[in-house]
Coordinates of C-alpha atoms and ligand atoms in Angstrom, one line a residue:
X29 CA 143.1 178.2 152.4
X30 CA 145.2 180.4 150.3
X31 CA 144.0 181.6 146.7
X32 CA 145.6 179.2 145.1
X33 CA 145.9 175.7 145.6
X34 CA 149.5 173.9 144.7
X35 CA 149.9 172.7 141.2
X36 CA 149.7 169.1 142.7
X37 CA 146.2 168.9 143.9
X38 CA 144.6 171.2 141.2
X39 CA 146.0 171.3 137.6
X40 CA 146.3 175.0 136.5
X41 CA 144.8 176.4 133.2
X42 CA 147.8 176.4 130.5
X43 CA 148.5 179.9 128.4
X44 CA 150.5 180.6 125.7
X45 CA 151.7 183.3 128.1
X46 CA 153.2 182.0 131.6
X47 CA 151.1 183.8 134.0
X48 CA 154.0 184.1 136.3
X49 CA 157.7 184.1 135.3
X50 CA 160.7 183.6 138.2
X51 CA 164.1 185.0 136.6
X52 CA 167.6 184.0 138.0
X53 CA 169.6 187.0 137.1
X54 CA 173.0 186.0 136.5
X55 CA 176.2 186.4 135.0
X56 CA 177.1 190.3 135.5
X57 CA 180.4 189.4 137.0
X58 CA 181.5 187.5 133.8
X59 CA 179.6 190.1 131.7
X60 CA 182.3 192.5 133.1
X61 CA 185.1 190.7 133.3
X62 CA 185.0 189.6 129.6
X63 CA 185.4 193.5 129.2
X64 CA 187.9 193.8 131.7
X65 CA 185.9 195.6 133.7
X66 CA 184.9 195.5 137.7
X67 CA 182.6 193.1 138.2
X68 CA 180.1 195.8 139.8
X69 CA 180.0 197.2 136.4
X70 CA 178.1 194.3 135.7
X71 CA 175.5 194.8 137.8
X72 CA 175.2 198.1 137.0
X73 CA 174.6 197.0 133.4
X74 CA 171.7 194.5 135.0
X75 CA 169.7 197.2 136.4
X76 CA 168.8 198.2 132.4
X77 CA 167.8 194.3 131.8
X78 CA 165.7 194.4 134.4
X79 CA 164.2 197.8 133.0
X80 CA 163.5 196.6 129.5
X81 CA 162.6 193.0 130.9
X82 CA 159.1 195.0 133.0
X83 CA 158.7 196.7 130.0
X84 CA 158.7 193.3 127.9
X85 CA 156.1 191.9 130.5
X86 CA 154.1 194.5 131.1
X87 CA 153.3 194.6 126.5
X88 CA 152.8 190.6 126.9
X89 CA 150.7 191.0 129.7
X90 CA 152.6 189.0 131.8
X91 CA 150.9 189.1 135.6
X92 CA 153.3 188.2 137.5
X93 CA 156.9 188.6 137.4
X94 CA 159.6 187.3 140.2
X95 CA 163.4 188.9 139.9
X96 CA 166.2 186.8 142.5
X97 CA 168.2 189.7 143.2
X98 CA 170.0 188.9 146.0
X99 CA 170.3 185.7 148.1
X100 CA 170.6 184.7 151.6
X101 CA 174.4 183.2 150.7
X102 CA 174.8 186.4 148.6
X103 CA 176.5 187.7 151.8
X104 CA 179.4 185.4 151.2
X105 CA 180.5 188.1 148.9
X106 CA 183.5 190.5 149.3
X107 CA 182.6 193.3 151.3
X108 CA 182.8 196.1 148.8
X109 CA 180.7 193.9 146.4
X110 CA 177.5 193.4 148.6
X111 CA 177.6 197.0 149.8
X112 CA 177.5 197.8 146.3
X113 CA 174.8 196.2 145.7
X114 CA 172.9 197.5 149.1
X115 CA 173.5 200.9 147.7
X116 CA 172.7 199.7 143.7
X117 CA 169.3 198.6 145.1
X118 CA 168.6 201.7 147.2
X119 CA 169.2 203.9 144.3
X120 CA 167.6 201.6 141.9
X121 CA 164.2 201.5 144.0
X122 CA 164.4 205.6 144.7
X123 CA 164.3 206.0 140.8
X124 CA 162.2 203.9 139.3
X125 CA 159.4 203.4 141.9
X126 CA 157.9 206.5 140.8
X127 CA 157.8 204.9 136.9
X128 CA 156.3 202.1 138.3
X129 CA 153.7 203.5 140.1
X130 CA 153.0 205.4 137.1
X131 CA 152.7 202.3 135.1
X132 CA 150.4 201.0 137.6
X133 CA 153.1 198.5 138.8
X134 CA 152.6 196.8 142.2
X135 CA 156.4 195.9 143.4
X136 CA 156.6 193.6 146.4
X137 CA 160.0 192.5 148.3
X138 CA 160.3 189.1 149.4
X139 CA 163.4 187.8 151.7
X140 CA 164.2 188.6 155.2
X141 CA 164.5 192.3 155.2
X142 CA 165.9 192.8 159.0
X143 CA 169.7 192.6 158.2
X144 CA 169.2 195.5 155.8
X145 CA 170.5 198.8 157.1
X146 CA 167.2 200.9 158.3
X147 CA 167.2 203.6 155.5
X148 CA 166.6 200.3 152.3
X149 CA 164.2 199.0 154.8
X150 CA 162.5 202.3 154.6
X151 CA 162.5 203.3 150.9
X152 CA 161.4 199.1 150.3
X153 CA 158.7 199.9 152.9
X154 CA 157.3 202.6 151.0
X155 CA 158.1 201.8 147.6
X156 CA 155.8 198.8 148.7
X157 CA 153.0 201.4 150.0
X158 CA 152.8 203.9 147.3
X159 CA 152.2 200.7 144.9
X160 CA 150.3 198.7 147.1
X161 CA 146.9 199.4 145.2
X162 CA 148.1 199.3 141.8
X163 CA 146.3 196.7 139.3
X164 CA 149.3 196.0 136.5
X165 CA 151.8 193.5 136.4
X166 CA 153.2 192.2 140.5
X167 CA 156.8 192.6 140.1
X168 CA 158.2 190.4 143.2
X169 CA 162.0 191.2 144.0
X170 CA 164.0 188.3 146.1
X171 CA 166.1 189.8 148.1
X172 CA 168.3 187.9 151.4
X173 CA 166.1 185.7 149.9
X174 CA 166.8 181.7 150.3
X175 CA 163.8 178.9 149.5
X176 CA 165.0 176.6 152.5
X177 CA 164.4 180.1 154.9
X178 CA 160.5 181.1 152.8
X179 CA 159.5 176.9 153.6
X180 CA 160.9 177.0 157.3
X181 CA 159.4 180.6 158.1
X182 CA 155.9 179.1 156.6
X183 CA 156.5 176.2 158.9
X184 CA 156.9 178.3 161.8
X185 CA 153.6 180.6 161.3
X186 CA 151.7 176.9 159.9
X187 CA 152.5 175.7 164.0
X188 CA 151.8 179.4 165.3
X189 CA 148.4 179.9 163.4
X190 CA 147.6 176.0 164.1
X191 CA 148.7 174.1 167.0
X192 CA 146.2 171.9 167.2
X193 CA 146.7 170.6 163.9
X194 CA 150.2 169.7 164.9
X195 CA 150.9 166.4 163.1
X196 CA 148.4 166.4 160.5
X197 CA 148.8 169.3 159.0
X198 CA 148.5 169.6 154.2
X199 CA 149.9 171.9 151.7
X200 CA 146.8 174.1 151.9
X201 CA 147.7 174.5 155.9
X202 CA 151.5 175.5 154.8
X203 CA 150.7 177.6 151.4
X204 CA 149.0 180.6 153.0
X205 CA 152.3 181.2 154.7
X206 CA 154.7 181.1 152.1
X207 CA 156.3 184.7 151.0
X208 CA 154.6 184.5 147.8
X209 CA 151.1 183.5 148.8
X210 CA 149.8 186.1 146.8
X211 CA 150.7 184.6 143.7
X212 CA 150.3 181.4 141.6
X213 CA 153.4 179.0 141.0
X214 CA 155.9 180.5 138.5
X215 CA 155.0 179.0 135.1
X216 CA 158.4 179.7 133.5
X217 CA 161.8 179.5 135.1
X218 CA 164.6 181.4 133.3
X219 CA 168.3 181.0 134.3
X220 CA 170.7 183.3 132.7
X221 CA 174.7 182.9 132.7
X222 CA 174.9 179.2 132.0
X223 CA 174.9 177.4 135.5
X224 CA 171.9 174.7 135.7
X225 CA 170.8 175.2 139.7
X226 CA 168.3 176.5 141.3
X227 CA 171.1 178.2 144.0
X228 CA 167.8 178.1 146.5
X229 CA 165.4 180.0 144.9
X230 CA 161.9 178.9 144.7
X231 CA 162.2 175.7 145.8
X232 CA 158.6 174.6 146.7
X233 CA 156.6 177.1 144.0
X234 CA 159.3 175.5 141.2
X235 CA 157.8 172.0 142.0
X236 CA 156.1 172.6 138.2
X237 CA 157.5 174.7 136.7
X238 CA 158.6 174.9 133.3
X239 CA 162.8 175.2 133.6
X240 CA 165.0 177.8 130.8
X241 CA 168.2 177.9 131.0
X242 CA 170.4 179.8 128.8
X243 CA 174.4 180.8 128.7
X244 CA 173.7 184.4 127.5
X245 CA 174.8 187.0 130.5
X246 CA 172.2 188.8 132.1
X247 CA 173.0 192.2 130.9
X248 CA 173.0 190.7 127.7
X249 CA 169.5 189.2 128.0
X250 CA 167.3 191.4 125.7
X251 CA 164.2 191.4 124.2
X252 CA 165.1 188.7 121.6
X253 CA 166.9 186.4 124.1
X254 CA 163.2 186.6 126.3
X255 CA 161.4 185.7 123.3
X256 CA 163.3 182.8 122.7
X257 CA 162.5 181.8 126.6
X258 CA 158.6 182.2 125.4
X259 CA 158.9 180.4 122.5
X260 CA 160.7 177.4 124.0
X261 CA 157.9 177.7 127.0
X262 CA 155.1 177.8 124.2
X263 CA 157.0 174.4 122.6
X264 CA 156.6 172.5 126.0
X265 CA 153.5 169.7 127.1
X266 CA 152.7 170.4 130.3
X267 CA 151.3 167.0 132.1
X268 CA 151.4 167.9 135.3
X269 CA 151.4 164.5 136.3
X270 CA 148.8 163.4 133.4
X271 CA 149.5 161.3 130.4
X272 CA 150.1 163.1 127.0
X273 CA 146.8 161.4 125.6
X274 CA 144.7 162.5 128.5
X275 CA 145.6 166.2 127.4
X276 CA 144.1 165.7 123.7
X277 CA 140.9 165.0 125.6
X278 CA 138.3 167.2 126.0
X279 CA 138.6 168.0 130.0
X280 CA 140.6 166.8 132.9
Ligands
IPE16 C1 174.1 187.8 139.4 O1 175.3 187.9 138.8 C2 173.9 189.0 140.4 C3 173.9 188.6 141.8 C4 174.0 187.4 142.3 C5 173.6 189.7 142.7 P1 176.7 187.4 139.4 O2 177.3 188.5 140.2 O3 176.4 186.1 140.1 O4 177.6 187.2 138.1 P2 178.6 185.9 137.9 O5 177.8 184.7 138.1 O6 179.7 186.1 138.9 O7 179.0 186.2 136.5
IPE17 C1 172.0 183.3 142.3 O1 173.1 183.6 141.6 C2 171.4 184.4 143.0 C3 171.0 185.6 142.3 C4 171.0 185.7 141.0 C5 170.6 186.7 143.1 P1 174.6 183.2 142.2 O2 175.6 183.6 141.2 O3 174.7 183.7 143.6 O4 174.4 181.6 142.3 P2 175.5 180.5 142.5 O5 176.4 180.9 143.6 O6 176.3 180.5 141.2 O7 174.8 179.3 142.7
MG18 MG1 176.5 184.2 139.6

């Protein structure tokens, strides 16, 4: 059984401060055309919100936090864009794991790493070592990541590890196998750039999630667009499944 259970057999304890946060980074195309600029200035831009947003959790205490950077249709993409972004990532990771490490930040990749040339797969592999034992905030980067490929790859190692179960298997058989095992169901969802989808992140930890969406581009999320994103999370009731007078009482 995995460590923890799916918020629809066991109701989580509610903070004021989601636990774990899931962030669809986008809009850094529009961001740079509304300059006139290439859209991989954009991205370049991103990099510094993603900077200042580990900051941001790491002061709340935020424990877990989940950044889609790059999805399994990503590669739909011109050319010159997604090798930008291969090489955007490599250098990305090369700088700042160090400053992570030293901020006792433990980064884990999630996606399907093997159609990554072999030098990324290297620096993620080690990036992923020299943090491994680091007890801070778990900073989970999607990338050739896709929620339909995380459920079917669980699937697959569910009928590996368990054969014999083969028709009767639960959530708690598949759970252990998803990529983010390690790690309780995102609390907050935030959407940048305006578009109100879920482009296949998440799809089975979002089941309860509490959904943000808002128009402002990513590399113009800051620390006062976030707070709003808190605030409006700290606003919300959530049931999970309960009535709203059954939360006024004293326990479950
Ligand atoms: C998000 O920004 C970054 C990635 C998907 C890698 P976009 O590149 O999707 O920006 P828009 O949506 O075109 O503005
Ligand atoms: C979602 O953004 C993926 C990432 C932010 C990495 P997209 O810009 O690719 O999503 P769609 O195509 O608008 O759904
Ligand atoms: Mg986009």
């Amino acid at each position: 059984m995995g460590l923890f259970n799916s918020a629809t057999q066991r109701v989580p304890e509610v903070a004021a401060i989601p636990k774990h946060i899931a962030v669809i980074m986008d809009g850094n195309g529009r961001w740079a055309r509304k300059r006139l600029l290439p859209r991989i200035a954009g991205h370049k831009r991103g990099v510094e919100t993603v900077r200042d947003l580990v900051k941001q959790c790491v002061q709340l205490k935020v424990e877990y936090l989940t950044l889609f950077a790059f999805s399994s249709e990503n590669w739909r993409r011109p050319t010159e864009e997604v090798s930008f972004l291969m090489g955007l990532f490599m250098s990305a990771l090369k700088r700042e794991v160090v400053k992570l490490h030293q901020n006792n930040i433990k980064l884990v990749m999630i996606g399907d790493r093997s159609r990554f040339d072999a030098a990324l797969i290297t620096q993620i592999n080690e990036s992923e070592k020299l943090t491994a034992n680091n007890t801070g905030l778990i900073l989970t980067i999607a990338a050739n990541y896709g929620g339909r490929w995380d459920v079917l790859q669980a699937v697959n190692k569910m009928q590996q590890a368990a054969p014999q179960l083969t028709g009767h298997y639960q959530e708690e058989h598949l759970t252990p196998h998803l990529s983010m095992s390690y790690a309780p169901e995102p609390d907050l969802f935030i959407r940048t750039g305006g578009e109100k989808r879920i482009s296949n992140f998440l799809l089975w930890q979002l089941a309860y999630s509490e959904l943000y969406f808002t128009d402002t581009l990513w590399p113009d999320f800051n620390e006062v667009a976030f707070n709003l994103a808190i605030q409006s999370y700290q606003q919300r009731e959530r049931r999970f499944g309960r009535t709203s007078e059954q939360l006024s009482e004293p326990k479950n």
